[in-house]
PDB file of C-alpha atoms and ligand atoms in Angstrom:
ATOM      1  CA  UNK S 296     101.356 143.121  93.362  1.00 84.00           C
ATOM      2  CA  UNK S 297     102.325 139.418  93.801  1.00 94.00           C
ATOM      3  CA  UNK S 298      99.824 136.549  93.342  1.00 95.00           C
ATOM      4  CA  UNK S 299      98.294 134.633  95.913  1.00 97.00           C
ATOM      5  CA  UNK S 300      97.998 130.867  95.650  1.00 98.00           C
ATOM      6  CA  UNK S 301      96.085 128.242  97.262  1.00 98.00           C
ATOM      7  CA  UNK S 302      97.608 124.831  95.839  1.00 98.00           C
ATOM      8  CA  UNK S 303      96.237 121.410  96.863  1.00 98.00           C
ATOM      9  CA  UNK S 304      98.448 118.628  96.422  1.00 98.00           C
ATOM     10  CA  UNK S 305      96.657 115.428  96.493  1.00 98.00           C
ATOM     11  CA  UNK S 306      99.879 113.331  96.676  1.00 98.00           C
ATOM     12  CA  UNK S 307      99.019 109.504  95.561  1.00 98.00           C
ATOM     13  CA  UNK S 308      95.417 109.537  96.542  1.00 98.00           C
ATOM     14  CA  UNK S 309      92.239 109.139  94.743  1.00 98.00           C
ATOM     15  CA  UNK S 310      91.388 106.795  91.975  1.00 98.00           C
ATOM     16  CA  UNK S 311      89.829 108.235  88.486  1.00 98.00           C
ATOM     17  CA  UNK S 312      86.357 108.347  89.525  1.00 98.00           C
ATOM     18  CA  UNK S 313      87.153 109.737  93.135  1.00 98.00           C
ATOM     19  CA  UNK S 314      89.584 112.522  91.336  1.00 98.00           C
ATOM     20  CA  UNK S 315      86.700 113.305  88.758  1.00 98.00           C
ATOM     21  CA  UNK S 316      84.573 114.144  91.729  1.00 98.00           C
ATOM     22  CA  UNK S 317      86.703 115.925  93.817  1.00 98.00           C
ATOM     23  CA  UNK S 318      87.724 118.318  90.934  1.00 98.00           C
ATOM     24  CA  UNK S 319      84.147 118.779  89.999  1.00 97.00           C
ATOM     25  CA  UNK S 320      83.448 119.856  93.209  1.00 97.00           C
ATOM     26  CA  UNK S 321      86.309 122.052  93.827  1.00 96.00           C
ATOM     27  CA  UNK S 322      85.814 123.718  90.528  1.00 95.00           C
ATOM     28  CA  UNK S 323      82.063 124.409  91.557  1.00 94.00           C
ATOM     29  CA  UNK S 324      82.730 125.386  95.557  1.00 93.00           C
ATOM     30  CA  UNK S 325      85.751 127.688  94.720  1.00 90.00           C
ATOM     31  CA  UNK S 326      84.940 129.469  91.320  1.00 83.00           C
ATOM     32  CA  UNK S 327      83.642 132.766  93.068  1.00 79.00           C
ATOM     33  CA  UNK S 328      86.476 133.109  95.535  1.00 78.00           C
ATOM     34  CA  UNK S 329      89.493 133.064  92.778  1.00 80.00           C
ATOM     35  CA  UNK S 330      89.068 136.606  91.582  1.00 79.00           C
ATOM     36  CA  UNK S 331      91.594 139.354  91.703  1.00 83.00           C
ATOM     37  CA  UNK S 332      95.268 138.106  92.011  1.00 90.00           C
ATOM     38  CA  UNK S 333      94.207 134.738  93.539  1.00 94.00           C
ATOM     39  CA  UNK S 334      94.698 131.302  92.154  1.00 96.00           C
ATOM     40  CA  UNK S 335      93.820 127.599  92.898  1.00 97.00           C
ATOM     41  CA  UNK S 336      96.396 125.042  91.703  1.00 98.00           C
ATOM     42  CA  UNK S 337      95.199 121.338  92.165  1.00 98.00           C
ATOM     43  CA  UNK S 338      98.391 119.339  92.019  1.00 98.00           C
ATOM     44  CA  UNK S 339      97.218 115.570  91.062  1.00 98.00           C
ATOM     45  CA  UNK S 340      98.775 112.139  90.030  1.00 98.00           C
ATOM     46  CA  UNK S 341     100.414 111.791  86.817  1.00 98.00           C
ATOM     47  CA  UNK S 342      97.472 109.604  85.194  1.00 98.00           C
ATOM     48  CA  UNK S 343      94.619 112.255  86.129  1.00 98.00           C
ATOM     49  CA  UNK S 344      96.225 115.394  84.441  1.00 98.00           C
ATOM     50  CA  UNK S 345      94.953 115.314  80.827  1.00 98.00           C
ATOM     51  CA  UNK S 346      91.507 114.571  81.909  1.00 98.00           C
ATOM     52  CA  UNK S 347      91.411 117.269  84.906  1.00 98.00           C
ATOM     53  CA  UNK S 348      93.107 119.968  82.637  1.00 98.00           C
ATOM     54  CA  UNK S 349      90.146 119.419  80.311  1.00 97.00           C
ATOM     55  CA  UNK S 350      87.672 119.267  83.124  1.00 97.00           C
ATOM     56  CA  UNK S 351      88.548 122.384  84.664  1.00 96.00           C
ATOM     57  CA  UNK S 352      89.157 124.007  81.422  1.00 94.00           C
ATOM     58  CA  UNK S 353      90.700 127.334  80.536  1.00 87.00           C
ATOM     59  CA  UNK S 354      89.423 131.001  81.221  1.00 84.00           C
ATOM     60  CA  UNK S 355      89.490 130.329  84.970  1.00 89.00           C
ATOM     61  CA  UNK S 356      91.828 130.847  87.629  1.00 92.00           C
ATOM     62  CA  UNK S 357      92.150 127.496  88.697  1.00 95.00           C
ATOM     63  CA  UNK S 358      94.518 125.138  87.402  1.00 96.00           C
ATOM     64  CA  UNK S 359      95.950 121.712  87.196  1.00 98.00           C
ATOM     65  CA  UNK S 360      99.813 120.794  87.936  1.00 98.00           C
ATOM     66  CA  UNK S 361     101.857 117.844  88.281  1.00 98.00           C
ATOM     67  CA  UNK S 362     103.844 116.874  91.339  1.00 98.00           C
ATOM     68  CA  UNK S 363     107.166 115.936  89.886  1.00 98.00           C
ATOM     69  CA  UNK S 364     108.991 115.551  86.398  1.00 98.00           C
ATOM     70  CA  UNK S 365     111.974 114.307  85.157  1.00 98.00           C
ATOM     71  CA  UNK S 366     115.231 116.442  84.728  1.00 98.00           C
ATOM     72  CA  UNK S 367     115.523 114.861  81.127  1.00 98.00           C
ATOM     73  CA  UNK S 368     114.005 115.610  77.975  1.00 98.00           C
ATOM     74  CA  UNK S 369     113.044 112.401  76.790  1.00 98.00           C
ATOM     75  CA  UNK S 370     114.585 108.698  76.426  1.00 98.00           C
ATOM     76  CA  UNK S 371     115.119 105.427  78.027  1.00 98.00           C
ATOM     77  CA  UNK S 372     114.063 106.607  81.423  1.00 98.00           C
ATOM     78  CA  UNK S 373     111.465 104.058  82.404  1.00 98.00           C
ATOM     79  CA  UNK S 374     108.826 105.270  84.603  1.00 97.00           C
ATOM     80  CA  UNK S 375     109.654 108.919  84.188  1.00 98.00           C
ATOM     81  CA  UNK S 376     107.586 111.837  83.024  1.00 98.00           C
ATOM     82  CA  UNK S 377     109.262 114.707  80.902  1.00 98.00           C
ATOM     83  CA  UNK S 378     108.238 118.380  81.134  1.00 98.00           C
ATOM     84  CA  UNK S 379     106.867 118.302  77.447  1.00 98.00           C
ATOM     85  CA  UNK S 380     104.865 115.687  78.391  1.00 98.00           C
ATOM     86  CA  UNK S 381     103.071 117.694  80.892  1.00 98.00           C
ATOM     87  CA  UNK S 382     102.888 120.851  78.786  1.00 98.00           C
ATOM     88  CA  UNK S 383     101.542 118.719  75.785  1.00 98.00           C
ATOM     89  CA  UNK S 384      98.294 117.559  77.914  1.00 97.00           C
ATOM     90  CA  UNK S 385      97.607 121.549  79.107  1.00 96.00           C
ATOM     91  CA  UNK S 386      99.932 121.165  82.267  1.00 97.00           C
ATOM     92  CA  UNK S 387     100.987 124.824  83.614  1.00 96.00           C
ATOM     93  CA  UNK S 388     102.832 124.153  86.592  1.00 98.00           C
ATOM     94  CA  UNK S 389     104.726 121.534  88.602  1.00 98.00           C
ATOM     95  CA  UNK S 390     105.775 120.796  92.160  1.00 98.00           C
ATOM     96  CA  UNK S 391     109.703 120.100  92.380  1.00 98.00           C
ATOM     97  CA  UNK S 392     111.616 119.175  95.625  1.00 98.00           C
ATOM     98  CA  UNK S 393     108.813 118.482  97.726  1.00 98.00           C
ATOM     99  CA  UNK S 394     110.278 116.961 100.936  1.00 97.00           C
ATOM    100  CA  UNK S 395     108.605 113.592 100.328  1.00 97.00           C
ATOM    101  CA  UNK S 396     110.821 113.586  96.861  1.00 97.00           C
ATOM    102  CA  UNK S 397     113.930 114.610  98.830  1.00 96.00           C
ATOM    103  CA  UNK S 398     113.118 112.117 101.745  1.00 95.00           C
ATOM    104  CA  UNK S 399     112.199 108.803  99.748  1.00 96.00           C
ATOM    105  CA  UNK S 400     113.806 109.301  96.098  1.00 97.00           C
ATOM    106  CA  UNK S 401     116.712 111.034  97.285  1.00 96.00           C
ATOM    107  CA  UNK S 402     116.082 114.426  95.331  1.00 98.00           C
ATOM    108  CA  UNK S 403     118.898 117.040  96.452  1.00 97.00           C
ATOM    109  CA  UNK S 404     119.699 120.555  95.146  1.00 98.00           C
ATOM    110  CA  UNK S 405     121.552 119.835  92.316  1.00 98.00           C
ATOM    111  CA  UNK S 406     119.259 117.407  90.818  1.00 98.00           C
ATOM    112  CA  UNK S 407     116.464 120.253  91.639  1.00 98.00           C
ATOM    113  CA  UNK S 408     118.335 122.876  89.679  1.00 98.00           C
ATOM    114  CA  UNK S 409     118.433 120.542  86.700  1.00 98.00           C
ATOM    115  CA  UNK S 410     114.407 119.984  87.217  1.00 98.00           C
ATOM    116  CA  UNK S 411     113.941 123.737  87.521  1.00 98.00           C
ATOM    117  CA  UNK S 412     115.904 124.336  84.338  1.00 98.00           C
ATOM    118  CA  UNK S 413     114.107 121.948  82.411  1.00 98.00           C
ATOM    119  CA  UNK S 414     110.502 122.759  83.560  1.00 98.00           C
ATOM    120  CA  UNK S 415     111.119 126.807  82.675  1.00 98.00           C
ATOM    121  CA  UNK S 416     112.436 125.776  79.176  1.00 98.00           C
ATOM    122  CA  UNK S 417     108.951 124.180  78.722  1.00 98.00           C
ATOM    123  CA  UNK S 418     107.169 126.909  79.991  1.00 98.00           C
ATOM    124  CA  UNK S 419     105.966 125.383  83.330  1.00 98.00           C
ATOM    125  CA  UNK S 420     105.971 127.188  86.600  1.00 98.00           C
ATOM    126  CA  UNK S 421     107.860 125.432  89.458  1.00 98.00           C
ATOM    127  CA  UNK S 422     106.467 125.343  92.782  1.00 98.00           C
ATOM    128  CA  UNK S 423     109.849 124.771  94.505  1.00 98.00           C
ATOM    129  CA  UNK S 424     109.649 123.120  97.946  1.00 98.00           C
ATOM    130  CA  UNK S 425     112.062 123.923 100.602  1.00 98.00           C
ATOM    131  CA  UNK S 426     112.046 123.276 104.241  1.00 98.00           C
ATOM    132  CA  UNK S 427     113.743 121.838 107.362  1.00 97.00           C
ATOM    133  CA  UNK S 428     113.302 118.304 109.365  1.00 96.00           C
ATOM    134  CA  UNK S 429     112.498 118.315 112.657  1.00 94.00           C
ATOM    135  CA  UNK S 430     116.167 117.886 114.215  1.00 94.00           C
ATOM    136  CA  UNK S 431     117.475 120.871 112.202  1.00 96.00           C
ATOM    137  CA  UNK S 432     114.643 123.218 113.676  1.00 95.00           C
ATOM    138  CA  UNK S 433     115.612 121.615 117.071  1.00 93.00           C
ATOM    139  CA  UNK S 434     119.091 122.727 116.448  1.00 95.00           C
ATOM    140  CA  UNK S 435     118.462 125.830 115.500  1.00 96.00           C
ATOM    141  CA  UNK S 436     119.571 125.069 111.903  1.00 97.00           C
ATOM    142  CA  UNK S 437     116.532 125.795 110.033  1.00 97.00           C
ATOM    143  CA  UNK S 438     117.494 129.416 108.448  1.00 98.00           C
ATOM    144  CA  UNK S 439     120.222 128.232 107.423  1.00 98.00           C
ATOM    145  CA  UNK S 440     119.474 124.894 105.613  1.00 98.00           C
ATOM    146  CA  UNK S 441     116.641 126.579 104.277  1.00 98.00           C
ATOM    147  CA  UNK S 442     118.833 129.246 102.769  1.00 98.00           C
ATOM    148  CA  UNK S 443     121.323 126.613 101.168  1.00 98.00           C
ATOM    149  CA  UNK S 444     118.170 124.713  99.507  1.00 98.00           C
ATOM    150  CA  UNK S 445     117.153 128.100  97.915  1.00 98.00           C
ATOM    151  CA  UNK S 446     120.771 128.634  96.853  1.00 98.00           C
ATOM    152  CA  UNK S 447     121.191 125.251  95.680  1.00 98.00           C
ATOM    153  CA  UNK S 448     118.568 124.977  93.288  1.00 98.00           C
ATOM    154  CA  UNK S 449     117.724 128.535  92.420  1.00 98.00           C
ATOM    155  CA  UNK S 450     120.352 130.900  92.682  1.00 98.00           C
ATOM    156  CA  UNK S 451     121.793 130.040  89.266  1.00 98.00           C
ATOM    157  CA  UNK S 452     118.821 131.469  87.836  1.00 98.00           C
ATOM    158  CA  UNK S 453     118.576 134.942  86.314  1.00 98.00           C
ATOM    159  CA  UNK S 454     115.977 137.534  87.935  1.00 98.00           C
ATOM    160  CA  UNK S 455     113.512 137.101  85.031  1.00 98.00           C
ATOM    161  CA  UNK S 456     113.635 133.089  85.765  1.00 98.00           C
ATOM    162  CA  UNK S 457     113.294 133.848  89.097  1.00 98.00           C
ATOM    163  CA  UNK S 458     110.147 135.706  88.885  1.00 97.00           C
ATOM    164  CA  UNK S 459     108.524 132.847  86.822  1.00 97.00           C
ATOM    165  CA  UNK S 460     108.500 130.207  89.852  1.00 98.00           C
ATOM    166  CA  UNK S 461     106.765 129.861  93.094  1.00 98.00           C
ATOM    167  CA  UNK S 462     108.296 128.856  96.276  1.00 98.00           C
ATOM    168  CA  UNK S 463     106.752 126.876  98.950  1.00 98.00           C
ATOM    169  CA  UNK S 464     108.097 126.800 102.540  1.00 98.00           C
ATOM    170  CA  UNK S 465     107.280 123.451 104.195  1.00 97.00           C
ATOM    171  CA  UNK S 466     108.893 122.664 107.535  1.00 97.00           C
ATOM    172  CA  UNK S 467     109.192 118.595 107.368  1.00 95.00           C
ATOM    173  CA  UNK S 468     108.342 118.355 110.851  1.00 94.00           C
ATOM    174  CA  UNK S 469     104.933 120.048 109.989  1.00 93.00           C
ATOM    175  CA  UNK S 470     103.785 117.826 106.976  1.00 92.00           C
ATOM    176  CA  UNK S 471     100.960 115.618 107.541  1.00 85.00           C
ATOM    177  CA  UNK S 472     101.817 115.378 111.299  1.00 87.00           C
ATOM    178  CA  UNK S 473      98.595 117.781 112.178  1.00 82.00           C
ATOM    179  CA  UNK S 474     101.281 120.069 113.743  1.00 84.00           C
ATOM    180  CA  UNK S 475     101.597 123.483 111.966  1.00 87.00           C
ATOM    181  CA  UNK S 476     104.265 125.925 112.133  1.00 90.00           C
ATOM    182  CA  UNK S 477     103.110 128.981 114.207  1.00 95.00           C
ATOM    183  CA  UNK S 478     102.014 132.064 112.170  1.00 97.00           C
ATOM    184  CA  UNK S 479     105.055 133.800 113.846  1.00 97.00           C
ATOM    185  CA  UNK S 480     107.165 131.119 112.825  1.00 97.00           C
ATOM    186  CA  UNK S 481     105.897 130.797 109.203  1.00 98.00           C
ATOM    187  CA  UNK S 482     106.457 134.302 108.985  1.00 98.00           C
ATOM    188  CA  UNK S 483     109.745 134.690 109.934  1.00 98.00           C
ATOM    189  CA  UNK S 484     111.110 131.823 107.686  1.00 98.00           C
ATOM    190  CA  UNK S 485     109.326 133.358 104.792  1.00 98.00           C
ATOM    191  CA  UNK S 486     111.031 136.753 105.773  1.00 98.00           C
ATOM    192  CA  UNK S 487     114.682 134.969 105.926  1.00 98.00           C
ATOM    193  CA  UNK S 488     113.734 133.568 102.447  1.00 98.00           C
ATOM    194  CA  UNK S 489     112.695 136.879 100.857  1.00 98.00           C
ATOM    195  CA  UNK S 490     115.488 138.516 102.473  1.00 98.00           C
ATOM    196  CA  UNK S 491     117.897 135.714 100.924  1.00 98.00           C
ATOM    197  CA  UNK S 492     116.378 136.509  97.381  1.00 98.00           C
ATOM    198  CA  UNK S 493     116.836 140.370  97.798  1.00 98.00           C
ATOM    199  CA  UNK S 494     120.578 139.568  98.857  1.00 98.00           C
ATOM    200  CA  UNK S 495     121.191 137.733  95.452  1.00 98.00           C
ATOM    201  CA  UNK S 496     118.754 139.558  93.276  1.00 98.00           C
ATOM    202  CA  UNK S 497     117.174 142.678  94.239  1.00 98.00           C
ATOM    203  CA  UNK S 498     114.396 143.757  96.729  1.00 98.00           C
ATOM    204  CA  UNK S 499     111.892 144.372  93.744  1.00 97.00           C
ATOM    205  CA  UNK S 500     112.481 141.048  92.657  1.00 98.00           C
ATOM    206  CA  UNK S 501     112.202 139.181  95.876  1.00 98.00           C
ATOM    207  CA  UNK S 502     109.081 141.570  96.597  1.00 98.00           C
ATOM    208  CA  UNK S 503     107.552 139.768  93.392  1.00 97.00           C
ATOM    209  CA  UNK S 504     108.314 136.130  94.597  1.00 98.00           C
ATOM    210  CA  UNK S 505     104.916 134.144  95.836  1.00 98.00           C
ATOM    211  CA  UNK S 506     106.020 132.207  98.926  1.00 98.00           C
ATOM    212  CA  UNK S 507     103.635 129.574 100.002  1.00 98.00           C
ATOM    213  CA  UNK S 508     103.430 128.003 103.527  1.00 98.00           C
ATOM    214  CA  UNK S 509     102.728 124.082 103.647  1.00 97.00           C
ATOM    215  CA  UNK S 510     102.396 121.956 106.507  1.00 95.00           C
ATOM    216  CA  UNK S 511      99.078 120.980 108.196  1.00 93.00           C
ATOM    217  CA  UNK S 512      96.944 123.683 106.626  1.00 96.00           C
ATOM    218  CA  UNK S 513      93.638 123.575 107.699  1.00 96.00           C
ATOM    219  CA  UNK S 514      90.513 125.752 107.441  1.00 95.00           C
ATOM    220  CA  UNK S 515      90.744 126.263 111.460  1.00 96.00           C
ATOM    221  CA  UNK S 516      94.733 128.071 110.887  1.00 96.00           C
ATOM    222  CA  UNK S 517      94.381 129.098 107.271  1.00 97.00           C
ATOM    223  CA  UNK S 518      93.252 132.680 107.969  1.00 97.00           C
ATOM    224  CA  UNK S 519      95.649 133.232 110.726  1.00 97.00           C
ATOM    225  CA  UNK S 520      99.202 132.062 108.528  1.00 98.00           C
ATOM    226  CA  UNK S 521      97.676 133.804 105.378  1.00 97.00           C
ATOM    227  CA  UNK S 522      97.300 137.071 107.164  1.00 97.00           C
ATOM    228  CA  UNK S 523     101.305 137.040 107.562  1.00 98.00           C
ATOM    229  CA  UNK S 524     102.768 139.780 105.322  1.00 97.00           C
ATOM    230  CA  UNK S 525     104.948 137.158 103.316  1.00 98.00           C
ATOM    231  CA  UNK S 526     102.892 134.306 103.429  1.00 98.00           C
ATOM    232  CA  UNK S 527     101.212 134.556  99.996  1.00 98.00           C
ATOM    233  CA  UNK S 528      98.868 131.399 100.275  1.00 98.00           C
ATOM    234  CA  UNK S 529      99.352 127.940 101.022  1.00 98.00           C
ATOM    235  CA  UNK S 530     100.300 124.357  99.610  1.00 98.00           C
ATOM    236  CA  UNK S 531      97.741 122.059 101.273  1.00 98.00           C
ATOM    237  CA  UNK S 532      98.156 118.267 101.504  1.00 97.00           C
ATOM    238  CA  UNK S 533      95.511 116.340 103.526  1.00 96.00           C
ATOM    239  CA  UNK S 534      93.104 118.948 103.762  1.00 97.00           C
ATOM    240  CA  UNK S 535      93.123 119.401  99.641  1.00 98.00           C
ATOM    241  CA  UNK S 536      91.248 116.052  99.923  1.00 98.00           C
ATOM    242  CA  UNK S 537      88.005 117.083 100.821  1.00 97.00           C
ATOM    243  CA  UNK S 538      86.192 119.875  98.659  1.00 97.00           C
ATOM    244  CA  UNK S 539      84.891 121.770 101.518  1.00 96.00           C
ATOM    245  CA  UNK S 540      88.093 121.857 103.936  1.00 97.00           C
ATOM    246  CA  UNK S 541      89.708 122.792 100.839  1.00 97.00           C
ATOM    247  CA  UNK S 542      87.324 125.568  99.699  1.00 96.00           C
ATOM    248  CA  UNK S 543      86.952 126.789 103.511  1.00 96.00           C
ATOM    249  CA  UNK S 544      91.284 127.306 103.007  1.00 97.00           C
ATOM    250  CA  UNK S 545      90.688 129.161  99.597  1.00 96.00           C
ATOM    251  CA  UNK S 546      88.098 131.147 101.468  1.00 94.00           C
ATOM    252  CA  UNK S 547      90.657 132.715 103.839  1.00 95.00           C
ATOM    253  CA  UNK S 548      93.099 134.161 101.219  1.00 92.00           C
TER     254      UNK S 548
HETATM  255  C1  PEP P 214     102.200 118.644 101.500  1.00 64.26           C
HETATM  256  O1  PEP P 214     102.102 117.639 101.093  1.00 64.26           O
HETATM  257  O2  PEP P 214     102.868 119.387 100.691  1.00 64.26           O
HETATM  258  C2  PEP P 214     101.408 119.045 102.752  1.00 64.26           C
HETATM  259  C3  PEP P 214     101.668 120.165 103.206  1.00 64.26           C
HETATM  260  O3  PEP P 214     100.827 118.225 103.357  1.00 64.26           O
HETATM  261  P1  PEP P 214      99.737 118.088 104.728  1.00 64.26           P
HETATM  262  O4  PEP P 214      99.032 119.481 104.537  1.00 64.26           O
HETATM  263  O5  PEP P 214      99.004 117.152 105.021  1.00 64.26           O
HETATM  264  O6  PEP P 214     100.663 118.608 106.008  1.00 64.26           O
END
């Protein structure tokens, strides 16, 4: 049975003090909800990773993730953070290819393939994001674009490597806009992604991959989205910044 995950992407928000409060509250509030095959991941800014991995601790199904990592091992890359640095502070997973990284930092499929490789080499689970901008959805090119994003970044992986990552489908037009994909739109695209994985690998492999939906997930719409057969949880931005809202979303899984 594939894993169900609710991940909160804090983006570039919170001071250290606020981050400690939010993580402590979330840990207390979701502890009873994360059982069976459910996991909760807090994707926090780099400076807070070491402290929050300690605060969350081990032996729980809650973990802390980074929001990006370098494609390089180490060296003269001022301002960058490597995969081995992340694992050295206890981080287990990393978001790669978020649309904000694609849009503002020019990250493309070729670069993301390298980032996926180095993350996996160091034992990190990539949470690979894909999704189309509004104009592509409006011109009906969304399925082709998302399939291409998946191919470019993931299709060089072996089946065993593919099974060690999580995919997040995040239509760009729904991120931070308050516009959510309908449950049908989310299900349709998740099914397209899974079918595409099955065509390259096998149905059995594709059936094991957790595919999250992201884009204005809230306590009000989470239940309907998570009820879709190919939606295995959510990557939550804005609503992950308030412990109560995030907890309600976790309860919907
Ligand atoms: C995100 O940042 O991945 C995201 C989905 O944000 P929001 O939930 O705010 O749309």
